[in-house]
């Protein structure tokens, strides 16, 4: 997605050879116009799939998911990473290991909002090692719901998440795939070469 790649080139900050900071439009401040375009792009890619609901994870997955949900006309449900006062029964949970933070979190969704009749589109902001996506797939499976695919805003192609998911036969649509963060520069994978 050209607009997204341009934004990453303009505002992304390469923190190391592994980490790209995009706080100015995705992870802290949110650019609503860009987010709207991202939502439309996800909707375009999954419009033929009869999606009934979008499943994401707090916090940075919510903005692109809401825009995609608006475009597809479906609700958005986000997994919580922390215990909630009101989310207290009929929970569907999964363990998510974070390689970056060296910790394991339990993520949860209420079973009231996902059922076996649902066809889900999973959306997240970053795909690194794929642990969050695997956790969301686990939750979908526990609900008996079908997953049409996974939409990712920025995939780090040099980490294992994309391969892990695609090797399982999951359809992964990434709007930008970063292949390298060397010498403070972001290198993108060519769009036709995503598999
Ligand atoms: P994984 O789910 O793909 O295995 O990711 P990992 O555990 O490695 O990453 C943990 C957190 O760090 C996730 O966000 C993930 O989106 C984010 N992350 C991973 N690599 C990068 C990167 O290069 N740049 C940025 N900006 N984020 C990255 P989180 O902690 O759940 O954050 P949030 O959704 O609450 O904002």
PDB file of C-alpha atoms and ligand atoms in Angstrom:
ATOM      1  CA  UNK A   1       0.000   0.000   0.000  1.00  0.00           C
ATOM      2  CA  UNK A   2       1.785   3.041  -1.356  1.00  0.00           C
ATOM      3  CA  UNK A   3       0.322   5.632   1.022  1.00  0.00           C
ATOM      4  CA  UNK A   4       1.355   3.550   4.027  1.00  0.00           C
ATOM      5  CA  UNK A   5       4.871   2.950   2.717  1.00  0.00           C
ATOM      6  CA  UNK A   6       5.285   6.695   2.145  1.00  0.00           C
ATOM      7  CA  UNK A   7       4.104   7.434   5.674  1.00  0.00           C
ATOM      8  CA  UNK A   8       6.532   4.870   7.109  1.00  0.00           C
ATOM      9  CA  UNK A   9       9.401   6.375   5.086  1.00  0.00           C
ATOM     10  CA  UNK A  10       8.482   9.886   6.194  1.00  0.00           C
ATOM     11  CA  UNK A  11       7.656   9.369   9.858  1.00  0.00           C
ATOM     12  CA  UNK A  12       8.949   5.948  10.881  1.00  0.00           C
ATOM     13  CA  UNK A  13      11.989   5.906  13.132  1.00  0.00           C
ATOM     14  CA  UNK A  14      14.366   2.959  12.958  1.00  0.00           C
ATOM     15  CA  UNK A  15      15.223   2.252  16.578  1.00  0.00           C
ATOM     16  CA  UNK A  16      17.398  -0.771  15.858  1.00  0.00           C
ATOM     17  CA  UNK A  17      17.807  -3.433  13.168  1.00  0.00           C
ATOM     18  CA  UNK A  18      14.700  -5.088  14.637  1.00  0.00           C
ATOM     19  CA  UNK A  19      12.388  -2.300  15.791  1.00  0.00           C
ATOM     20  CA  UNK A  20      10.511   0.345  13.831  1.00  0.00           C
ATOM     21  CA  UNK A  21       8.851   3.156  15.762  1.00  0.00           C
ATOM     22  CA  UNK A  22       5.623   4.461  14.242  1.00  0.00           C
ATOM     23  CA  UNK A  23       4.195   6.330  17.194  1.00  0.00           C
ATOM     24  CA  UNK A  24       3.205   9.352  15.110  1.00  0.00           C
ATOM     25  CA  UNK A  25       0.436   7.541  13.204  1.00  0.00           C
ATOM     26  CA  UNK A  26      -0.180   4.009  14.526  1.00  0.00           C
ATOM     27  CA  UNK A  27       1.041   3.160  18.032  1.00  0.00           C
ATOM     28  CA  UNK A  28       0.440   6.344  19.974  1.00  0.00           C
ATOM     29  CA  UNK A  29      -0.943   9.208  17.922  1.00  0.00           C
ATOM     30  CA  UNK A  30      -3.380   7.966  15.274  1.00  0.00           C
ATOM     31  CA  UNK A  31      -3.733   9.466  11.783  1.00  0.00           C
ATOM     32  CA  UNK A  32      -7.469   9.083  11.040  1.00  0.00           C
ATOM     33  CA  UNK A  33      -7.164   9.686   7.290  1.00  0.00           C
ATOM     34  CA  UNK A  34      -4.447   7.082   6.910  1.00  0.00           C
ATOM     35  CA  UNK A  35      -6.407   4.733   9.176  1.00  0.00           C
ATOM     36  CA  UNK A  36      -9.474   5.188   6.994  1.00  0.00           C
ATOM     37  CA  UNK A  37      -7.444   4.306   3.898  1.00  0.00           C
ATOM     38  CA  UNK A  38      -6.048   1.253   5.714  1.00  0.00           C
ATOM     39  CA  UNK A  39      -9.576   0.161   6.673  1.00  0.00           C
ATOM     40  CA  UNK A  40     -10.704   0.520   3.057  1.00  0.00           C
ATOM     41  CA  UNK A  41      -7.737  -1.516   1.827  1.00  0.00           C
ATOM     42  CA  UNK A  42      -8.468  -4.362   4.271  1.00  0.00           C
ATOM     43  CA  UNK A  43     -12.159  -4.228   3.317  1.00  0.00           C
ATOM     44  CA  UNK A  44     -11.252  -4.383  -0.368  1.00  0.00           C
ATOM     45  CA  UNK A  45      -9.057  -7.433   0.121  1.00  0.00           C
ATOM     46  CA  UNK A  46     -11.651  -9.335   2.182  1.00  0.00           C
ATOM     47  CA  UNK A  47     -14.924  -8.025   0.714  1.00  0.00           C
ATOM     48  CA  UNK A  48     -15.701 -11.285  -1.097  1.00  0.00           C
ATOM     49  CA  UNK A  49     -15.231 -13.374   2.056  1.00  0.00           C
ATOM     50  CA  UNK A  50     -18.541 -12.668   3.792  1.00  0.00           C
ATOM     51  CA  UNK A  51     -16.875 -11.527   7.004  1.00  0.00           C
ATOM     52  CA  UNK A  52     -19.298 -11.298   9.935  1.00  0.00           C
ATOM     53  CA  UNK A  53     -16.921  -9.821  12.520  1.00  0.00           C
ATOM     54  CA  UNK A  54     -13.426  -8.425  12.964  1.00  0.00           C
ATOM     55  CA  UNK A  55     -11.275  -9.740  15.804  1.00  0.00           C
ATOM     56  CA  UNK A  56      -8.294  -7.733  17.012  1.00  0.00           C
ATOM     57  CA  UNK A  57      -6.250  -7.096  20.168  1.00  0.00           C
ATOM     58  CA  UNK A  58      -5.838  -3.967  22.250  1.00  0.00           C
ATOM     59  CA  UNK A  59      -4.534  -1.395  21.863  1.00  0.00           C
ATOM     60  CA  UNK A  60      -3.064  -0.561  18.468  1.00  0.00           C
ATOM     61  CA  UNK A  61      -5.143  -3.094  16.543  1.00  0.00           C
ATOM     62  CA  UNK A  62      -8.340  -1.247  17.397  1.00  0.00           C
ATOM     63  CA  UNK A  63      -8.045   1.820  15.148  1.00  0.00           C
ATOM     64  CA  UNK A  64      -7.415  -0.005  11.835  1.00  0.00           C
ATOM     65  CA  UNK A  65     -10.025  -2.621  12.786  1.00  0.00           C
ATOM     66  CA  UNK A  66     -12.748  -0.068  13.457  1.00  0.00           C
ATOM     67  CA  UNK A  67     -12.102   1.549  10.073  1.00  0.00           C
ATOM     68  CA  UNK A  68     -12.249  -1.841   8.327  1.00  0.00           C
ATOM     69  CA  UNK A  69     -15.391  -2.724  10.304  1.00  0.00           C
ATOM     70  CA  UNK A  70     -17.029   0.513   9.234  1.00  0.00           C
ATOM     71  CA  UNK A  71     -16.246  -0.221   5.607  1.00  0.00           C
ATOM     72  CA  UNK A  72     -17.395  -3.872   5.756  1.00  0.00           C
ATOM     73  CA  UNK A  73     -20.399  -3.033   7.947  1.00  0.00           C
ATOM     74  CA  UNK A  74     -19.462  -5.520  10.682  1.00  0.00           C
ATOM     75  CA  UNK A  75     -18.734  -5.211  14.431  1.00  0.00           C
ATOM     76  CA  UNK A  76     -15.225  -5.226  15.856  1.00  0.00           C
ATOM     77  CA  UNK A  77     -14.257  -7.160  18.971  1.00  0.00           C
ATOM     78  CA  UNK A  78     -10.891  -6.663  20.644  1.00  0.00           C
ATOM     79  CA  UNK A  79      -9.147  -9.125  22.917  1.00  0.00           C
ATOM     80  CA  UNK A  80      -8.144  -7.684  26.268  1.00  0.00           C
ATOM     81  CA  UNK A  81      -4.674  -8.176  27.678  1.00  0.00           C
ATOM     82  CA  UNK A  82      -5.586  -7.363  31.245  1.00  0.00           C
ATOM     83  CA  UNK A  83      -8.325  -8.445  33.610  1.00  0.00           C
ATOM     84  CA  UNK A  84     -11.408  -6.270  33.302  1.00  0.00           C
ATOM     85  CA  UNK A  85     -14.018  -5.483  35.927  1.00  0.00           C
ATOM     86  CA  UNK A  86     -16.845  -6.231  33.527  1.00  0.00           C
ATOM     87  CA  UNK A  87     -15.360  -8.953  31.347  1.00  0.00           C
ATOM     88  CA  UNK A  88     -15.908 -11.694  33.887  1.00  0.00           C
ATOM     89  CA  UNK A  89     -17.869 -14.581  32.451  1.00  0.00           C
ATOM     90  CA  UNK A  90     -18.009 -16.862  29.440  1.00  0.00           C
ATOM     91  CA  UNK A  91     -14.392 -16.022  28.627  1.00  0.00           C
ATOM     92  CA  UNK A  92     -12.433 -17.385  25.695  1.00  0.00           C
ATOM     93  CA  UNK A  93      -8.737 -17.073  26.547  1.00  0.00           C
ATOM     94  CA  UNK A  94      -5.343 -17.807  25.014  1.00  0.00           C
ATOM     95  CA  UNK A  95      -1.732 -17.486  26.123  1.00  0.00           C
ATOM     96  CA  UNK A  96       0.447 -15.054  24.191  1.00  0.00           C
ATOM     97  CA  UNK A  97       4.218 -15.100  24.598  1.00  0.00           C
ATOM     98  CA  UNK A  98       6.004 -11.863  23.869  1.00  0.00           C
ATOM     99  CA  UNK A  99       9.553 -12.404  22.652  1.00  0.00           C
ATOM    100  CA  UNK A 100      10.276  -8.698  22.887  1.00  0.00           C
ATOM    101  CA  UNK A 101       9.009  -8.292  26.437  1.00  0.00           C
ATOM    102  CA  UNK A 102       9.958 -11.797  27.601  1.00  0.00           C
ATOM    103  CA  UNK A 103       6.601 -12.368  29.242  1.00  0.00           C
ATOM    104  CA  UNK A 104       3.441 -14.388  28.720  1.00  0.00           C
ATOM    105  CA  UNK A 105       0.028 -12.763  28.836  1.00  0.00           C
ATOM    106  CA  UNK A 106      -3.425 -14.215  28.857  1.00  0.00           C
ATOM    107  CA  UNK A 107      -5.671 -12.533  26.311  1.00  0.00           C
ATOM    108  CA  UNK A 108      -9.445 -12.820  26.572  1.00  0.00           C
ATOM    109  CA  UNK A 109     -12.620 -12.213  24.625  1.00  0.00           C
ATOM    110  CA  UNK A 110     -16.187 -12.718  25.767  1.00  0.00           C
ATOM    111  CA  UNK A 111     -17.789 -15.783  24.220  1.00  0.00           C
ATOM    112  CA  UNK A 112     -20.975 -13.689  24.038  1.00  0.00           C
ATOM    113  CA  UNK A 113     -19.625 -11.918  20.965  1.00  0.00           C
ATOM    114  CA  UNK A 114     -18.095 -14.714  18.874  1.00  0.00           C
ATOM    115  CA  UNK A 115     -19.905 -17.864  17.909  1.00  0.00           C
ATOM    116  CA  UNK A 116     -19.627 -20.858  15.620  1.00  0.00           C
ATOM    117  CA  UNK A 117     -21.568 -19.063  12.900  1.00  0.00           C
ATOM    118  CA  UNK A 118     -19.008 -16.279  12.616  1.00  0.00           C
ATOM    119  CA  UNK A 119     -16.524 -15.788   9.814  1.00  0.00           C
ATOM    120  CA  UNK A 120     -13.751 -13.674  11.269  1.00  0.00           C
ATOM    121  CA  UNK A 121     -11.188 -11.306   9.861  1.00  0.00           C
ATOM    122  CA  UNK A 122      -8.304 -10.966  12.325  1.00  0.00           C
ATOM    123  CA  UNK A 123      -6.488  -7.623  12.190  1.00  0.00           C
ATOM    124  CA  UNK A 124      -3.380  -6.386  14.008  1.00  0.00           C
ATOM    125  CA  UNK A 125      -0.987  -3.474  13.688  1.00  0.00           C
ATOM    126  CA  UNK A 126       2.338  -5.383  13.649  1.00  0.00           C
ATOM    127  CA  UNK A 127       3.315  -8.909  12.741  1.00  0.00           C
ATOM    128  CA  UNK A 128       6.656  -9.819  14.280  1.00  0.00           C
ATOM    129  CA  UNK A 129       6.904 -13.307  15.744  1.00  0.00           C
ATOM    130  CA  UNK A 130       3.230 -13.987  15.222  1.00  0.00           C
ATOM    131  CA  UNK A 131       2.363 -14.774  18.805  1.00  0.00           C
ATOM    132  CA  UNK A 132      -0.546 -12.333  19.068  1.00  0.00           C
ATOM    133  CA  UNK A 133      -2.004 -13.651  15.792  1.00  0.00           C
ATOM    134  CA  UNK A 134      -1.650 -17.252  17.014  1.00  0.00           C
ATOM    135  CA  UNK A 135      -3.449 -16.304  20.240  1.00  0.00           C
ATOM    136  CA  UNK A 136      -6.312 -14.760  18.268  1.00  0.00           C
ATOM    137  CA  UNK A 137      -6.503 -17.866  16.033  1.00  0.00           C
ATOM    138  CA  UNK A 138      -6.671 -19.964  19.203  1.00  0.00           C
ATOM    139  CA  UNK A 139      -9.582 -17.883  20.508  1.00  0.00           C
ATOM    140  CA  UNK A 140     -11.411 -18.158  17.171  1.00  0.00           C
ATOM    141  CA  UNK A 141     -10.956 -21.929  17.247  1.00  0.00           C
ATOM    142  CA  UNK A 142     -12.269 -22.131  20.825  1.00  0.00           C
ATOM    143  CA  UNK A 143     -15.357 -20.220  19.687  1.00  0.00           C
ATOM    144  CA  UNK A 144     -15.785 -22.621  16.762  1.00  0.00           C
ATOM    145  CA  UNK A 145     -15.628 -19.649  14.379  1.00  0.00           C
ATOM    146  CA  UNK A 146     -14.124 -19.718  10.902  1.00  0.00           C
ATOM    147  CA  UNK A 147     -11.184 -17.411  10.095  1.00  0.00           C
ATOM    148  CA  UNK A 148     -11.102 -15.949   6.584  1.00  0.00           C
ATOM    149  CA  UNK A 149      -7.641 -14.498   7.066  1.00  0.00           C
ATOM    150  CA  UNK A 150      -5.395 -12.083   8.886  1.00  0.00           C
ATOM    151  CA  UNK A 151      -4.886  -8.442   7.941  1.00  0.00           C
ATOM    152  CA  UNK A 152      -1.675  -6.820   9.140  1.00  0.00           C
ATOM    153  CA  UNK A 153      -0.735  -3.163   8.841  1.00  0.00           C
ATOM    154  CA  UNK A 154       3.049  -3.660   9.055  1.00  0.00           C
ATOM    155  CA  UNK A 155       4.693  -7.072   8.778  1.00  0.00           C
ATOM    156  CA  UNK A 156       8.345  -7.434   9.662  1.00  0.00           C
ATOM    157  CA  UNK A 157       9.290  -9.901   6.953  1.00  0.00           C
ATOM    158  CA  UNK A 158      12.619 -10.689   8.571  1.00  0.00           C
ATOM    159  CA  UNK A 159      10.919 -12.182  11.628  1.00  0.00           C
ATOM    160  CA  UNK A 160       9.191 -15.538  11.634  1.00  0.00           C
ATOM    161  CA  UNK A 161       5.495 -14.641  12.154  1.00  0.00           C
ATOM    162  CA  UNK A 162       4.495 -14.355   8.488  1.00  0.00           C
ATOM    163  CA  UNK A 163       6.059 -17.666   7.533  1.00  0.00           C
ATOM    164  CA  UNK A 164       4.645 -19.403  10.625  1.00  0.00           C
ATOM    165  CA  UNK A 165       1.101 -18.343   9.765  1.00  0.00           C
ATOM    166  CA  UNK A 166       1.329 -18.894   5.980  1.00  0.00           C
ATOM    167  CA  UNK A 167       2.882 -22.337   6.511  1.00  0.00           C
ATOM    168  CA  UNK A 168      -0.229 -23.217   8.498  1.00  0.00           C
ATOM    169  CA  UNK A 169      -2.315 -22.293   5.487  1.00  0.00           C
ATOM    170  CA  UNK A 170      -3.606 -19.042   6.972  1.00  0.00           C
ATOM    171  CA  UNK A 171      -4.192 -16.230   4.472  1.00  0.00           C
ATOM    172  CA  UNK A 172      -2.130 -13.246   5.606  1.00  0.00           C
ATOM    173  CA  UNK A 173      -2.615  -9.869   3.917  1.00  0.00           C
ATOM    174  CA  UNK A 174       0.007  -7.337   4.989  1.00  0.00           C
ATOM    175  CA  UNK A 175      -0.307  -3.761   3.765  1.00  0.00           C
ATOM    176  CA  UNK A 176       3.436  -3.152   4.121  1.00  0.00           C
ATOM    177  CA  UNK A 177       6.161  -5.740   4.517  1.00  0.00           C
ATOM    178  CA  UNK A 178       9.432  -4.473   5.927  1.00  0.00           C
ATOM    179  CA  UNK A 179      12.331  -6.667   4.875  1.00  0.00           C
ATOM    180  CA  UNK A 180      15.095  -4.780   6.595  1.00  0.00           C
ATOM    181  CA  UNK A 181      15.928  -1.988   9.005  1.00  0.00           C
ATOM    182  CA  UNK A 182      19.633  -1.648   8.221  1.00  0.00           C
ATOM    183  CA  UNK A 183      21.618   1.599   8.568  1.00  0.00           C
ATOM    184  CA  UNK A 184      18.592   3.491   9.836  1.00  0.00           C
ATOM    185  CA  UNK A 185      16.684   2.817   6.595  1.00  0.00           C
ATOM    186  CA  UNK A 186      13.472   0.933   5.971  1.00  0.00           C
ATOM    187  CA  UNK A 187      13.496  -1.539   3.063  1.00  0.00           C
ATOM    188  CA  UNK A 188      10.151  -2.802   1.784  1.00  0.00           C
ATOM    189  CA  UNK A 189       9.372  -6.054   0.049  1.00  0.00           C
ATOM    190  CA  UNK A 190       7.914  -5.618  -3.432  1.00  0.00           C
ATOM    191  CA  UNK A 191       4.113  -5.986  -3.294  1.00  0.00           C
ATOM    192  CA  UNK A 192       3.785  -8.920  -5.722  1.00  0.00           C
ATOM    193  CA  UNK A 193       6.329 -10.902  -3.755  1.00  0.00           C
ATOM    194  CA  UNK A 194       4.552 -11.406  -0.431  1.00  0.00           C
ATOM    195  CA  UNK A 195       4.365 -15.188  -0.116  1.00  0.00           C
TER     196      UNK A 195
HETATM  197  P1  LIG B   1       4.198 -10.904  17.957  1.00  0.00           P
HETATM  198  O1  LIG B   1       2.823 -10.795  18.518  1.00  0.00           O
HETATM  199  O2  LIG B   1       4.192 -10.761  16.445  1.00  0.00           O
HETATM  200  O3  LIG B   1       4.909 -12.164  18.394  1.00  0.00           O
HETATM  201  O4  LIG B   1       5.010  -9.652  18.479  1.00  0.00           O
HETATM  202  P2  LIG B   1       6.004  -9.445  19.724  1.00  0.00           P
HETATM  203  O5  LIG B   1       5.572 -10.299  20.861  1.00  0.00           O
HETATM  204  O6  LIG B   1       7.387  -9.571  19.194  1.00  0.00           O
HETATM  205  O7  LIG B   1       5.659  -7.923  20.014  1.00  0.00           O
HETATM  206  C1  LIG B   1       5.042  -7.448  21.163  1.00  0.00           C
HETATM  207  C2  LIG B   1       4.523  -6.053  20.948  1.00  0.00           C
HETATM  208  O8  LIG B   1       5.468  -5.253  20.229  1.00  0.00           O
HETATM  209  C3  LIG B   1       3.235  -5.946  20.157  1.00  0.00           C
HETATM  210  O9  LIG B   1       2.543  -4.792  20.528  1.00  0.00           O
HETATM  211  C4  LIG B   1       3.769  -5.762  18.739  1.00  0.00           C
HETATM  212  O10 LIG B   1       2.780  -5.190  17.890  1.00  0.00           O
HETATM  213  C5  LIG B   1       4.880  -4.815  19.000  1.00  0.00           C
HETATM  214  N1  LIG B   1       5.959  -4.789  18.018  1.00  0.00           N
HETATM  215  C6  LIG B   1       6.756  -5.818  17.608  1.00  0.00           C
HETATM  216  N2  LIG B   1       7.691  -5.357  16.767  1.00  0.00           N
HETATM  217  C7  LIG B   1       7.499  -4.026  16.643  1.00  0.00           C
HETATM  218  C8  LIG B   1       8.167  -2.991  15.910  1.00  0.00           C
HETATM  219  O11 LIG B   1       9.146  -3.183  15.185  1.00  0.00           O
HETATM  220  N3  LIG B   1       7.649  -1.747  16.048  1.00  0.00           N
HETATM  221  C9  LIG B   1       6.572  -1.457  16.812  1.00  0.00           C
HETATM  222  N4  LIG B   1       6.143  -0.192  16.852  1.00  0.00           N
HETATM  223  N5  LIG B   1       5.930  -2.394  17.528  1.00  0.00           N
HETATM  224  C10 LIG B   1       6.397  -3.658  17.422  1.00  0.00           C
HETATM  225  P3  LIG B   1       1.868  -4.510  21.934  1.00  0.00           P
HETATM  226  O12 LIG B   1       2.827  -4.538  23.056  1.00  0.00           O
HETATM  227  O13 LIG B   1       0.746  -5.480  22.033  1.00  0.00           O
HETATM  228  O14 LIG B   1       1.404  -3.026  21.761  1.00  0.00           O
HETATM  229  P4  LIG B   1       0.032  -2.292  21.549  1.00  0.00           P
HETATM  230  O15 LIG B   1      -0.792  -3.049  20.536  1.00  0.00           O
HETATM  231  O16 LIG B   1      -0.647  -2.260  22.882  1.00  0.00           O
HETATM  232  O17 LIG B   1       0.424  -0.955  21.014  1.00  0.00           O
END
